[in-house]
Short mmCIF file of C-alpha atoms in Angstrom, two decimals:
data_model
loop_
_atom_site.label_atom_id
_atom_site.label_comp_id
_atom_site.label_asym_id
_atom_site.label_seq_id
_atom_site.Cartn_x
_atom_site.Cartn_y
_atom_site.Cartn_z
CA MET A 1 34.80 79.62 -7.66
CA ALA A 2 32.66 77.83 -10.20
CA ALA A 3 30.03 79.61 -12.19
CA LYS A 4 26.54 79.85 -10.74
CA ILE A 5 24.11 77.26 -12.50
CA PRO A 6 21.74 79.64 -14.58
CA VAL A 7 18.12 78.50 -13.48
CA THR A 8 14.67 79.31 -15.94
CA VAL A 9 11.55 79.76 -14.34
CA ILE A 10 8.70 78.98 -16.46
CA THR A 11 5.30 80.48 -15.47
CA GLY A 12 1.65 80.61 -16.77
CA PHE A 13 -2.02 79.80 -15.99
CA LEU A 14 -2.99 75.98 -15.86
CA GLY A 15 -2.99 74.83 -19.61
CA SER A 16 -1.23 77.80 -21.09
CA GLY A 17 1.66 75.35 -22.73
CA LYS A 18 4.20 75.51 -20.11
CA THR A 19 5.10 71.72 -20.54
CA SER A 20 5.03 71.78 -24.34
CA ILE A 21 7.49 74.38 -24.21
CA ILE A 22 10.04 72.32 -22.02
CA ARG A 23 9.66 69.72 -23.83
CA HIS A 24 10.78 71.67 -27.23
CA LEU A 25 13.66 72.75 -25.11
CA LEU A 26 14.70 69.13 -23.97
CA GLN A 27 14.32 67.87 -27.62
CA ASN A 28 16.27 70.78 -29.02
CA ASN A 29 18.84 71.08 -26.20
CA GLN A 30 21.83 71.55 -28.55
CA GLY A 31 24.25 69.53 -26.25
CA ARG A 32 23.24 71.43 -23.10
CA ARG A 33 22.82 68.75 -19.88
CA ILE A 34 19.36 70.49 -18.57
CA ALA A 35 17.66 69.12 -15.51
CA VAL A 36 13.96 70.05 -14.93
CA VAL A 37 11.78 70.86 -12.01
CA VAL A 38 8.35 69.92 -12.52
CA ASN A 39 5.66 71.82 -10.03
CA GLU A 40 3.14 68.49 -10.82
CA PHE A 41 -0.59 69.16 -8.89
CA GLY A 42 -1.88 65.85 -7.98
CA GLU A 43 -0.26 62.08 -7.08
CA LEU A 44 0.16 60.58 -10.91
CA GLY A 45 3.35 62.47 -12.43
CA ILE A 46 1.87 63.23 -15.86
CA ASP A 47 4.28 66.23 -16.68
CA GLY A 48 6.94 64.58 -15.55
CA GLU A 49 6.71 61.49 -17.33
CA LEU A 50 6.02 63.71 -20.61
CA LEU A 51 9.28 65.18 -20.32
CA LYS A 52 10.83 61.62 -19.46
CA SER A 53 9.40 60.47 -22.58
CA CYS A 54 10.49 63.28 -25.01
CA GLN A 55 13.56 61.70 -26.50
CA ILE A 56 16.28 64.13 -24.50
CA CYS A 57 19.20 61.77 -25.92
CA PRO A 58 19.10 59.60 -29.00
CA GLU A 59 17.86 56.29 -27.66
CA ASP A 60 21.45 54.52 -28.16
CA GLU A 61 23.00 57.44 -25.92
CA ARG A 62 20.44 57.75 -23.48
CA THR A 63 21.70 57.25 -19.30
CA ASP A 64 19.62 56.91 -16.51
CA GLU A 65 20.86 60.31 -15.65
CA ASP A 66 18.52 62.20 -17.93
CA ALA A 67 15.71 60.23 -16.71
CA ALA A 68 16.82 61.31 -13.17
CA ASN A 69 17.59 64.83 -14.06
CA ILE A 70 13.55 64.82 -14.02
CA PHE A 71 12.33 66.19 -10.35
CA GLU A 72 8.75 66.37 -9.43
CA LEU A 73 7.31 68.61 -6.78
CA THR A 74 3.49 67.04 -6.02
CA ASN A 75 2.44 68.82 -3.15
CA GLY A 76 0.81 71.78 -4.96
CA CYS A 77 1.94 74.97 -5.35
CA LEU A 78 5.43 75.59 -5.25
CA CYS A 79 5.32 79.10 -3.83
CA CYS A 80 3.90 77.36 -0.91
CA THR A 81 6.29 74.81 -0.55
CA VAL A 82 9.87 76.63 -1.04
CA GLN A 83 11.60 75.38 2.33
CA GLU A 84 9.70 72.08 2.52
CA GLU A 85 10.16 70.39 -0.94
CA PHE A 86 12.38 73.05 -3.28
CA LEU A 87 14.77 73.65 -1.23
CA PRO A 88 15.81 70.17 -0.76
CA THR A 89 15.58 69.52 -4.24
CA MET A 90 17.98 72.42 -5.04
CA GLN A 91 20.55 71.22 -2.46
CA GLN A 92 20.30 67.96 -4.49
CA LEU A 93 20.77 69.11 -8.01
CA LEU A 94 23.60 71.57 -6.92
CA LYS A 95 25.31 68.66 -5.48
CA ARG A 96 25.93 67.52 -9.51
CA ARG A 97 26.57 70.84 -10.41
CA ASP A 98 29.34 69.78 -12.33
CA SER A 99 27.00 67.45 -14.64
CA ILE A 100 24.24 70.18 -15.06
CA ASP A 101 24.59 73.21 -17.46
CA CYS A 102 21.43 74.64 -16.74
CA ILE A 103 17.84 74.31 -14.45
CA LEU A 104 14.40 74.63 -16.03
CA ILE A 105 11.41 75.15 -13.38
CA GLU A 106 7.86 74.63 -14.55
CA THR A 107 5.61 76.00 -11.92
CA SER A 108 2.06 74.82 -11.71
CA GLY A 109 -1.08 77.38 -12.52
CA LEU A 110 -0.94 78.09 -8.89
CA ALA A 111 2.01 79.54 -8.06
CA LEU A 112 3.39 83.17 -7.97
CA PRO A 113 6.66 83.40 -9.42
CA LYS A 114 8.48 86.05 -6.89
CA PRO A 115 8.21 83.81 -3.76
CA LEU A 116 10.16 80.99 -5.58
CA VAL A 117 12.67 83.71 -6.91
CA LYS A 118 13.42 84.83 -3.43
CA ALA A 119 14.51 81.80 -2.44
CA PHE A 120 17.18 82.31 -4.42
CA ARG A 121 18.63 84.59 -2.01
CA TRP A 122 18.78 82.17 0.58
CA PRO A 123 22.49 81.20 1.82
CA GLU A 124 22.28 77.71 1.22
CA ILE A 125 21.11 78.49 -3.08
CA ARG A 126 22.47 82.01 -3.48
CA SER A 127 26.40 81.39 -3.98
CA SER A 128 25.59 78.44 -6.42
CA ALA A 129 22.60 79.14 -8.50
CA THR A 130 21.06 82.36 -10.19
CA VAL A 131 17.73 82.96 -11.88
CA ASP A 132 18.45 83.52 -15.61
CA ALA A 133 15.03 84.85 -16.42
CA VAL A 134 11.16 84.29 -15.90
CA ILE A 135 9.62 83.32 -18.71
CA THR A 136 5.77 83.88 -18.60
CA VAL A 137 3.77 81.72 -20.65
CA VAL A 138 0.48 83.63 -21.87
CA ASP A 139 -2.80 81.77 -23.47
CA CYS A 140 -3.08 83.95 -26.42
CA ALA A 141 -6.89 82.78 -27.12
CA ALA A 142 -7.82 82.77 -23.39
CA VAL A 143 -6.46 86.60 -23.21
CA ALA A 144 -9.04 87.39 -26.32
CA ALA A 145 -11.58 86.01 -25.09
CA GLY A 146 -11.25 87.63 -21.82
CA THR A 147 -10.79 85.19 -19.26
CA PHE A 148 -6.89 84.91 -19.21
CA ALA A 149 -6.98 81.07 -18.47
CA SER A 150 -8.64 78.24 -21.01
CA ASP A 151 -10.69 77.79 -17.64
CA PRO A 152 -10.86 80.57 -15.42
CA GLU A 153 -12.42 78.92 -12.51
CA ALA A 154 -9.66 76.55 -12.60
CA VAL A 155 -7.51 79.53 -11.69
CA ALA A 156 -9.52 81.45 -9.90
CA ALA A 157 -10.33 78.46 -7.57
CA GLN A 158 -6.78 77.74 -7.02
CA ARG A 159 -5.10 80.82 -6.15
CA GLN A 160 -4.81 82.19 -2.59
CA ALA A 161 -7.17 83.59 -0.57
CA ASP A 162 -6.30 86.71 1.51
CA ASP A 163 -9.01 88.51 3.56
CA SER A 164 -6.19 91.37 3.87
CA LEU A 165 -6.42 92.86 0.33
CA GLU A 166 -9.33 94.17 -1.83
CA HIS A 167 -8.72 91.78 -4.99
CA GLU A 168 -9.63 93.40 -8.49
CA THR A 169 -10.59 90.09 -9.68
CA PRO A 170 -8.44 86.49 -8.74
CA LEU A 171 -7.66 86.10 -12.28
CA GLN A 172 -6.69 89.75 -13.12
CA GLU A 173 -4.49 89.94 -10.30
CA LEU A 174 -2.70 86.56 -11.07
CA PHE A 175 -2.00 87.60 -14.56
CA GLU A 176 -0.54 90.85 -13.63
CA ASP A 177 1.76 89.29 -10.79
CA GLN A 178 2.78 86.56 -13.65
CA LEU A 179 3.85 89.48 -15.78
CA ALA A 180 5.18 91.79 -13.70
CA CYS A 181 8.03 89.35 -12.87
CA ALA A 182 8.64 88.51 -16.43
CA ASP A 183 12.15 89.16 -18.10
CA LEU A 184 10.42 87.00 -21.17
CA VAL A 185 6.71 86.72 -22.36
CA VAL A 186 5.60 83.82 -24.60
CA LEU A 187 2.85 84.45 -26.61
CA ASN A 188 1.33 80.66 -27.11
CA LYS A 189 -1.41 79.42 -29.07
CA ILE A 190 -1.31 81.97 -32.00
CA ASP A 191 -2.71 79.76 -34.14
CA LEU A 192 -6.01 80.11 -32.49
CA VAL A 193 -6.68 83.56 -33.36
CA ASN A 194 -6.29 86.28 -36.39
CA GLU A 195 -3.61 88.76 -36.88
CA GLN A 196 -6.02 91.76 -35.55
CA THR A 197 -7.01 89.97 -32.41
CA LYS A 198 -3.43 88.71 -31.76
CA ALA A 199 -1.86 92.47 -31.93
CA GLN A 200 -4.89 93.37 -29.60
CA VAL A 201 -3.29 90.72 -26.91
CA GLU A 202 0.03 91.91 -27.41
CA GLN A 203 -1.18 95.44 -26.74
CA LEU A 204 -2.99 94.64 -23.78
CA ILE A 205 -0.06 92.35 -22.62
CA LYS A 206 2.32 95.49 -23.34
CA GLN A 207 -0.07 97.68 -20.70
CA GLU A 208 0.15 95.25 -17.85
CA LEU A 209 3.91 94.96 -18.22
CA PRO A 210 5.95 97.32 -15.74
CA ARG A 211 9.21 97.49 -17.69
CA VAL A 212 10.22 96.81 -21.12
CA VAL A 213 9.66 93.24 -21.72
CA LYS A 214 10.02 91.53 -25.14
CA ILE A 215 7.23 89.37 -26.63
CA VAL A 216 7.99 86.46 -28.44
CA GLU A 217 5.17 84.39 -30.44
CA SER A 218 5.08 80.56 -30.19
CA ASN A 219 2.39 77.74 -31.34
CA GLN A 220 2.72 74.45 -29.92
CA GLY A 221 5.71 75.81 -27.92
CA THR A 222 7.97 75.59 -30.65
CA ILE A 223 10.86 78.41 -29.50
CA SER A 224 14.61 78.18 -30.04
CA PRO A 225 16.52 77.42 -26.79
CA GLU A 226 18.64 80.77 -27.88
CA VAL A 227 15.47 82.72 -27.24
CA LEU A 228 14.81 81.07 -23.88
CA LEU A 229 17.99 80.49 -22.13
CA GLY A 230 20.89 82.67 -21.32
CA LEU A 231 19.27 85.84 -20.47
CA GLN A 232 21.71 86.38 -17.52
CA ALA A 233 19.02 88.81 -16.05
CA ALA A 234 20.27 87.45 -12.07
CA VAL A 235 16.02 88.20 -11.23
CA GLU A 236 16.94 87.55 -7.59
CA ASP A 237 18.72 90.86 -7.40
CA ASN A 238 16.49 93.05 -9.12
CA LEU A 239 13.35 91.84 -7.20
CA ASP A 240 12.29 95.41 -6.40
CA THR A 241 11.65 96.31 -9.85
CA ARG A 242 9.09 93.65 -9.99
CA PRO A 243 6.27 94.46 -8.08
CA SER A 244 3.46 92.04 -7.17
CA HIS A 245 0.21 92.31 -5.06
CA HIS A 246 1.27 89.86 -2.49
CA ASP A 247 4.26 91.82 -1.76
CA ILE A 248 2.80 92.77 1.71
CA GLU A 249 1.91 89.10 2.44
CA GLU A 250 3.86 86.70 5.08
CA GLU A 251 2.13 83.79 3.35
CA HIS A 252 -1.12 82.56 1.76
CA GLU A 253 -3.22 79.37 1.29
CA HIS A 254 -4.74 77.96 -1.20
CA ASP A 255 -8.60 76.52 -1.63
CA GLU A 256 -8.28 73.18 0.35
CA GLN A 257 -11.38 71.84 -1.72
CA ILE A 258 -9.03 71.72 -4.78
CA THR A 259 -8.12 68.21 -5.42
CA SER A 260 -6.89 65.77 -7.68
CA THR A 261 -7.70 62.03 -8.02
CA HIS A 262 -6.15 59.69 -10.31
CA LEU A 263 -7.38 56.36 -12.44
CA ILE A 264 -5.05 53.55 -13.61
CA LEU A 265 -6.86 50.73 -15.74
CA ASP A 266 -5.65 48.06 -17.75
CA ARG A 267 -7.45 48.74 -20.59
CA ASP A 268 -7.81 50.03 -23.98
CA PHE A 269 -10.33 53.14 -25.10
CA ASP A 270 -11.42 54.27 -28.46
CA PRO A 271 -10.37 58.14 -28.47
CA GLN A 272 -13.22 59.59 -29.46
CA LYS A 273 -15.62 57.59 -27.32
CA LEU A 274 -13.32 58.01 -24.34
CA VAL A 275 -12.98 61.99 -24.89
CA SER A 276 -17.12 61.70 -25.35
CA GLN A 277 -17.49 60.29 -21.83
CA LEU A 278 -14.94 63.09 -20.41
CA GLN A 279 -16.49 65.61 -21.92
CA GLU A 280 -19.75 64.58 -19.85
CA LEU A 281 -18.01 63.91 -16.70
CA VAL A 282 -16.75 67.89 -16.91
CA GLN A 283 -20.42 68.43 -16.98
CA GLN A 284 -21.79 66.80 -14.18
CA GLN A 285 -18.70 67.67 -11.68
CA GLU A 286 -16.51 70.48 -11.17
CA ILE A 287 -13.49 69.43 -12.83
CA TYR A 288 -10.96 71.96 -14.07
CA ARG A 289 -8.06 69.74 -15.96
CA ILE A 290 -7.72 66.06 -17.15
CA LYS A 291 -4.61 65.08 -18.44
CA GLY A 292 -3.12 61.34 -19.09
CA PHE A 293 -1.98 58.50 -21.08
CA VAL A 294 -4.21 56.52 -22.99
CA ALA A 295 -4.39 52.89 -24.57
CA ALA A 296 -6.14 52.72 -27.90
CA PRO A 297 -6.82 49.78 -29.40
CA ASN A 298 -4.39 48.41 -32.38
CA LYS A 299 -2.14 51.01 -31.40
CA PRO A 300 1.45 50.65 -30.84
CA MET A 301 1.91 54.03 -29.60
CA ARG A 302 0.81 55.38 -26.37
CA LEU A 303 -2.04 58.27 -26.47
CA VAL A 304 -1.34 61.63 -24.57
CA ILE A 305 -4.34 63.28 -23.45
CA GLN A 306 -5.16 66.45 -22.24
CA GLY A 307 -8.11 68.44 -21.23
CA VAL A 308 -8.79 71.94 -20.32
CA GLY A 309 -12.63 72.38 -19.62
CA THR A 310 -14.36 70.75 -22.71
CA ARG A 311 -11.67 71.28 -25.12
CA PHE A 312 -9.20 68.37 -25.28
CA ASP A 313 -5.39 67.77 -27.16
CA GLN A 314 -4.36 64.39 -28.16
CA TYR A 315 -1.33 63.07 -29.34
CA TYR A 316 0.77 59.62 -29.60
CA ASP A 317 4.13 60.55 -27.78
CA ARG A 318 6.10 57.27 -27.98
CA PRO A 319 5.98 53.33 -28.74
CA TRP A 320 4.68 50.95 -25.54
CA GLN A 321 7.90 49.26 -24.67
CA PRO A 322 8.13 45.97 -24.21
CA GLU A 323 8.32 45.41 -20.69
CA GLU A 324 5.81 48.02 -20.07
CA THR A 325 1.96 47.44 -19.50
CA ARG A 326 -0.56 48.82 -21.44
CA GLN A 327 -2.49 50.93 -19.41
CA THR A 328 -4.86 54.13 -19.56
CA ARG A 329 -3.45 56.45 -16.74
CA LEU A 330 -5.51 59.78 -16.06
CA VAL A 331 -5.19 62.27 -13.64
CA PHE A 332 -8.61 64.99 -12.81
CA ILE A 333 -8.09 68.19 -11.19
CA GLY A 334 -11.02 69.94 -9.65
CA ARG A 335 -13.12 70.94 -6.63
CA ASP A 336 -14.81 68.46 -4.27
CA LEU A 337 -14.46 65.21 -6.97
CA ASN A 338 -16.27 62.29 -6.58
CA SER A 339 -13.74 59.63 -7.28
CA SER A 340 -16.20 56.76 -7.30
CA GLU A 341 -18.70 58.38 -10.06
CA ILE A 342 -15.60 59.42 -12.33
CA GLU A 343 -14.36 55.50 -11.74
CA SER A 344 -17.47 54.01 -12.46
CA LYS A 345 -18.49 55.90 -15.49
CA LEU A 346 -14.93 55.33 -17.04
CA VAL A 347 -15.23 51.28 -16.13
CA ARG A 348 -18.45 51.31 -17.95
CA ALA A 349 -17.20 53.00 -21.06
#
């Protein structure tokens, strides 16, 4: 019997740095043929395209199959859509098992890891794939600030509503669930805190871990593949050692008012002016996350912009292709979004 394909599940709060870690893995794959399942939230697949543009192979060696190894699941929380979306995608991947060495699954900030891992006990998956490890990414600066996530309102509003349980706090529960299922914890964004604060965050994490779990540090998601891959934890076989606040639940639901809207404009934007406009929008509406691509004036490269709350990061990821239309494409995630107001403000910018 052929060996099972190892699957690494990467979980963490919204904006913790999961996509950056996967990008670095793909750019430093050391010959591994890696497939990625992205649990994108919204209709415009920003995370998936970011991964497709990360130069998995040298330009002259790249094939259509490299881009085809990025799968986007766009219907929100992955742990809620395991049977509808995840199972068919895994079955499709398993048919190509001879051309895949490992699989990475990036969950959204909504997803609980344990229900997803349980799917690897299903007969359709169990004989062909195993969960090599669950990697939990922690935003060091956010935990140090006592919020656990860069934008606590985003996570609190998106997590499941459960009337049968008395929650201490939604954020605390989700933080504990992600850590309880982890085989490795990545302490990300350590450049934003001093050594004393970082040590305090590490101690807090250790107190929440139900087992001895290694904590590794990261800045901008730069971690060696040898650290993240090949842990051989077979997580689906030892879920009893990974307690969850939701073990007694049959299912869970999410706030239906959390939505996403996207905007595509055939024009350039001055990056600084655009960020100012976006920060104003965040103040005016309950916007939790903004991400996308921007066409900047007189720049041959595409600008990536990502915002959590009023904090924005930006970098140029690749040149615009000759056959490509220079567009500014943005996704907004939040509660009760006023799409026409968002579009009107940016059109006038």
